[in-house]
C-alpha atoms as one frame of an Amber mdcrd trajectory, in Angstrom:
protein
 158.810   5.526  68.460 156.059   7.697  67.334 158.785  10.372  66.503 160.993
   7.789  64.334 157.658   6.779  62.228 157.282  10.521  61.387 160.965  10.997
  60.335 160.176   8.149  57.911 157.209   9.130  56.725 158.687  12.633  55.861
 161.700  10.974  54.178 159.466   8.699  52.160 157.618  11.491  51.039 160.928
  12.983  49.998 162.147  10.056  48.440 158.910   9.670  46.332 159.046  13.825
  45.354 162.875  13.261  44.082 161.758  10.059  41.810 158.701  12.231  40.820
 160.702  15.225  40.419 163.176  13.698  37.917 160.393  11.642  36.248 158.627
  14.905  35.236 161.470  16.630  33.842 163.183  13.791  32.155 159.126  13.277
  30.764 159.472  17.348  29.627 162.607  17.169  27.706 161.872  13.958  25.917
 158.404  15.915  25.163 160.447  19.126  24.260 162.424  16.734  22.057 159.970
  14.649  19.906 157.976  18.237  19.559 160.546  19.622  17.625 162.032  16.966
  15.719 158.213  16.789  14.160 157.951  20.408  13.206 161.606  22.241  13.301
 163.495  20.740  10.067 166.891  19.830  10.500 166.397  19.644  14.920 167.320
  16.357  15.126 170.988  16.864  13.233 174.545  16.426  14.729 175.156  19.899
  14.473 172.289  21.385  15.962 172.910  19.388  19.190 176.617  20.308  18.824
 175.209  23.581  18.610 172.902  22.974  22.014 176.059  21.475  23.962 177.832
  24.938  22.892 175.261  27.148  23.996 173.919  25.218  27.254 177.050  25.445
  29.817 176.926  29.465  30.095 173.344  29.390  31.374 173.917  26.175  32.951
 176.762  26.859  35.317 175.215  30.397  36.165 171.982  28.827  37.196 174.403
  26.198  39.674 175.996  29.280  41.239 172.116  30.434  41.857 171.266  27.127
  43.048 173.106  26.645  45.863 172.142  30.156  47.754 168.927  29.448  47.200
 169.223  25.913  48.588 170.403  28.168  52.002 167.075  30.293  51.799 169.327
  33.005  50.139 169.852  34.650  46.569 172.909  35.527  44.769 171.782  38.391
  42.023 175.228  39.273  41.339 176.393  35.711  39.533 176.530  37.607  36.006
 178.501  40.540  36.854 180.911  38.079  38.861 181.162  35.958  36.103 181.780
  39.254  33.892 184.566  40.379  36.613 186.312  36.992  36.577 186.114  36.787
  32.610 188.015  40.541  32.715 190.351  40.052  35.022 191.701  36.792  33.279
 191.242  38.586  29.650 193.599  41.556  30.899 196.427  39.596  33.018 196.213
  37.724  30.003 196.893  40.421  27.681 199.543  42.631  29.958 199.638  42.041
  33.628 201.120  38.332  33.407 202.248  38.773  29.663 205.707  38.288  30.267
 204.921  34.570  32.518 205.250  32.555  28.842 203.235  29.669  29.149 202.241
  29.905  32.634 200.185  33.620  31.599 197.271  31.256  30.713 196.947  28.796
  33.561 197.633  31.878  36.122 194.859  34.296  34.906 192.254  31.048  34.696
 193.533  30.785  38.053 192.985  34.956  39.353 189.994  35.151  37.204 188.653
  31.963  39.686 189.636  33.499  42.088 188.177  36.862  41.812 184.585  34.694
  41.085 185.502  33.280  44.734 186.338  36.427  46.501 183.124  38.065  45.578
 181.267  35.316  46.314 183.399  35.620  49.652 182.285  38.628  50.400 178.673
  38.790  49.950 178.756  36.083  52.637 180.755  37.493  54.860 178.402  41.062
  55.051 175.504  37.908  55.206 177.415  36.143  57.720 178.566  39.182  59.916
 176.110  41.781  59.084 173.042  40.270  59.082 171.961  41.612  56.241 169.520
  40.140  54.148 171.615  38.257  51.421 168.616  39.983  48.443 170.272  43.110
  49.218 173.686  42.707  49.590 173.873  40.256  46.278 172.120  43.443  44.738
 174.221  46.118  46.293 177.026  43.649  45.198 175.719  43.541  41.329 175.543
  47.594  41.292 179.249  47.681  42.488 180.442  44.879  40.284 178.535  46.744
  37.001 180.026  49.753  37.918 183.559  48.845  38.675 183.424  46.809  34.975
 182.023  49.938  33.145 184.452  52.132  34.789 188.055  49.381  34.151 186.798
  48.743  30.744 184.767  52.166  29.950 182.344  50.675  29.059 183.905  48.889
  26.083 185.238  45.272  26.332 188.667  43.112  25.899 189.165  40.900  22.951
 191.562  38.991  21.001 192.415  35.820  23.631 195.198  33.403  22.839 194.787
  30.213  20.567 194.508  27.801  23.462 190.990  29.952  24.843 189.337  29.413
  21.269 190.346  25.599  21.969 188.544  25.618  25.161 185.329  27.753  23.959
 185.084  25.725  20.681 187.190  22.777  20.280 186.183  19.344  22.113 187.131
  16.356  23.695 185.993  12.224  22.971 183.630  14.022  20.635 182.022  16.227
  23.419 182.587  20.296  23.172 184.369  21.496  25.513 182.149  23.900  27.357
 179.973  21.393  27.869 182.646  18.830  29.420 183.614  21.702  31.783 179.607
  22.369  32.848 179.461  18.469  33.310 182.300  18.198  35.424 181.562  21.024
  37.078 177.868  19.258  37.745 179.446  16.368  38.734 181.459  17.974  41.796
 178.672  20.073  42.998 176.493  16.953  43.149 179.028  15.282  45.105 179.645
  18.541  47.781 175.575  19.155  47.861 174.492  15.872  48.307 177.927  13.602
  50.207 179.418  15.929  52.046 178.757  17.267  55.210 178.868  21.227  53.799
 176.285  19.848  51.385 174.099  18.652  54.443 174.985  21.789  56.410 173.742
  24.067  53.513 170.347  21.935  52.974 169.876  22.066  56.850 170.665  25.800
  57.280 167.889  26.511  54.038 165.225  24.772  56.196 165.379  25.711  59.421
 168.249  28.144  60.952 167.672  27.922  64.433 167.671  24.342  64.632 171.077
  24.637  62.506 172.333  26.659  65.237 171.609  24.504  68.149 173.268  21.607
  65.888 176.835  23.154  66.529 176.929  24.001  63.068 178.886  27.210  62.157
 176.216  29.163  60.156 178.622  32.154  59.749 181.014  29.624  58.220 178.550
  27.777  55.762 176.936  30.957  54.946 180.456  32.066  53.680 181.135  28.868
  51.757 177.663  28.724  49.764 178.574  32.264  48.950 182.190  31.426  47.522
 180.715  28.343  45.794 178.594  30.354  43.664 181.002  32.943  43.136 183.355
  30.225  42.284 180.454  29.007  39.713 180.418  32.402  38.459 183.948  32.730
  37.822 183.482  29.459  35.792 180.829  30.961  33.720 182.885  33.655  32.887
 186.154  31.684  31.807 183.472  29.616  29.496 181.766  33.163  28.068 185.239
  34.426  27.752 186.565  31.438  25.645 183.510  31.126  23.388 182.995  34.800
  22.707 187.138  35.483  22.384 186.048  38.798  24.028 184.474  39.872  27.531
 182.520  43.078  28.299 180.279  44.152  31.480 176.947  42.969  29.561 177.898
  39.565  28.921 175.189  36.910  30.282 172.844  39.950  32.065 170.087  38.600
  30.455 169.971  35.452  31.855 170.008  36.641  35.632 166.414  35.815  36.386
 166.454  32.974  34.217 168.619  31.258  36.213 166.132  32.090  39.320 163.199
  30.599  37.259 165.799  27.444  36.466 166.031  26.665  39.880 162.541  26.962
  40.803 161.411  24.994  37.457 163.816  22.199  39.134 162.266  22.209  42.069
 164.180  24.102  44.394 162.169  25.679  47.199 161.970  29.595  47.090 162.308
  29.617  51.067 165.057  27.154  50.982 166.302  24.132  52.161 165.941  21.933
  49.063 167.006  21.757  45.672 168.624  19.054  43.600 171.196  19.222  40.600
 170.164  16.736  38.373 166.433  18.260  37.831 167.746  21.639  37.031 169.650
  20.240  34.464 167.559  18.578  33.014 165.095  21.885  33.188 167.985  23.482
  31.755 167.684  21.101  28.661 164.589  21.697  27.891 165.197  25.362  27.255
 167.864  25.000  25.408 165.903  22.268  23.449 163.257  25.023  22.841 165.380
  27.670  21.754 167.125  26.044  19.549 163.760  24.547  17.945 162.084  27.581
  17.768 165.596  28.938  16.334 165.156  26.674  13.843 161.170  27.225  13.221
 162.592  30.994  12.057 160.808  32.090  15.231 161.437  35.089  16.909 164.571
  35.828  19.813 162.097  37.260  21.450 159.241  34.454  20.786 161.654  32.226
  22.286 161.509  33.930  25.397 157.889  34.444  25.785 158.003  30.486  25.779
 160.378  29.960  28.176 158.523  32.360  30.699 155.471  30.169  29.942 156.850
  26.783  29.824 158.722  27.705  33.069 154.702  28.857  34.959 152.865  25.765
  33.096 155.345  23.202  34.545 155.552  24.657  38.284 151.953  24.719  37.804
 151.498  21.010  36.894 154.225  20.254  39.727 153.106  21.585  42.827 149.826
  19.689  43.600 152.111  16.802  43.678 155.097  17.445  45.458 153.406  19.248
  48.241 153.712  17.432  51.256 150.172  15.990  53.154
């Protein structure tokens, strides 16, 4: 009985640190918002948030392919090179291995550009899985090989010039919303659903907080290590068909700098840096209240660099203000 009281306790707890969780970053972008619309001229027009909705997914579905390892006490540092594989492997079938497919060329190389997001992701948790190798290490050996193997196919150049129907997806829109951002929100939408009503989701949330209790649960941990692995490669790969499409060119470099951004992302959210919870919709809307700062300081005429700096701090002032109240007692 005693037991059963504690187990509700501890979900209460965790019930009360989700509502307080999304309460304090739905409070910072509404903040973030009103901030700007006072002193950056022209923040609160249609095109600047068309602008924002353009910008957001890349970062956004990079920092949901970080998400989930972390959520399983890992780290994925490769997400930005796989993204950059996926983006040139679709960019040259598209351009000569499937050129001669007519109007399947497109749908195909989306579809091996995917899939080479997926098989990297694959194998990172497979040496994890197998190995036993701590998953900082091989993600990093993993980036190394992934830079190297783009430098070398591409010498150190890029691939540009992507049929009509990529500038559609990287610019166009659909019901008035742009299309990268329809893909990142569907692509939100599903991982919500696998994270938090399926029993992978549960499997990965369990494994983050306590592995030996996940292995005396009959769980396959070699199994779910390899599918948190694929999903963010997977997430990757998506990042990389969305840089691809807006850009109309892919090289090696594209989206390096946001690697440990998408680290701080998940740990702005909430996420715990030893695993075993993290939740979608806060890093969202953490992820919107970058965006909402970059593109107000963008419009302030302030610095690239500027902009950075106060990311880095907004991202230590709000984990500061959030800890003393999420902590468990």
């Amino acid at each position: 009985m005693s037991m059963s009281l504690n187990r509700c306790h501890r979900a209460g707890l965790r019930l009360g640190g989700d509502a307080l969780e999304l309460l304090i970053m739905t409070a910072l972008l509404v903040a973030s918002i009103v901030f700007f619309s006072l002193l950056a001229p022209g923040f609160l027009s249609a095109t600047n948030f068309g602008s924002m909705a353009m910008q957001l997914p890349e970062l956004g579905l990079l920092s949901l392919a970080m998400l989930v390892p972390i959520i399983s006490g890992g780290l994925n540092l490769s997400v930005t090179f796989t993204a950059n594989i996926a983006g040139l492997t679709t960019a040259w079938l598209v351009q000569g291995g499937l050129a001669g497919a007519g109007v399947l060329s497109v749908p195909l190389s989306i579809t091996a550009g995917l899939a080479a997001g997926a098989v990297s992701g694959f194998v990172v948790g497979a040496i994890v899985a197998y190995v036993g190798a701590h998953p900082i290490l091989v993600s990093l050996g993993a980036m190394i090989f992934l830079h190297g193997l783009g430098e070398f196919l591409t010498r150190g150049g890029g691939i540009s010039g992507m049929p009509e129907v990529f500038q559609t997806l990287g610019s166009g829109s659909f019901l008035g919303i742009p299309m990268p951002m329809l893909i990142f929100l569907l692509a939100v939408v599903g991982l919500i659903y696998v994270m938090h009503f399926t029993r992978t989701g549960f499997s990965i949330h369990m494994l983050g907080s306590n592995l030996r209790a996940t292995e005396y649960s009959a769980i396959n941990v070699k199994k779910v290590l390899i599918t948190v692995y694929t999903i963010s490669g997977l997430l990757a790969g998506l990042a990389g068909m969305v840089m691809l499409a807006r850009f109309n060119s892919v090289r090696v470099g594209h989206g390096e700098s946001y690697l440990l951004i998408t680290v701080l992302a998940c740990f702005l959210a909430g996420a715990n840096p030893f695993g075993g919870f993290g939740r979608v919709l806060p890093l969202v809307l953490g992820l919107m209240s970058l965006q909402v700062i970059a593109s107000g300081m963008n419009l302030m005429g302030a610095s690239q660099h500027l902009a950075t700096a106060v990311w880095g701090a907004f991202l230590i002032v709000v984990m500061a203000l959030r800890m003393p109240f999420l902590k468990p007692s």
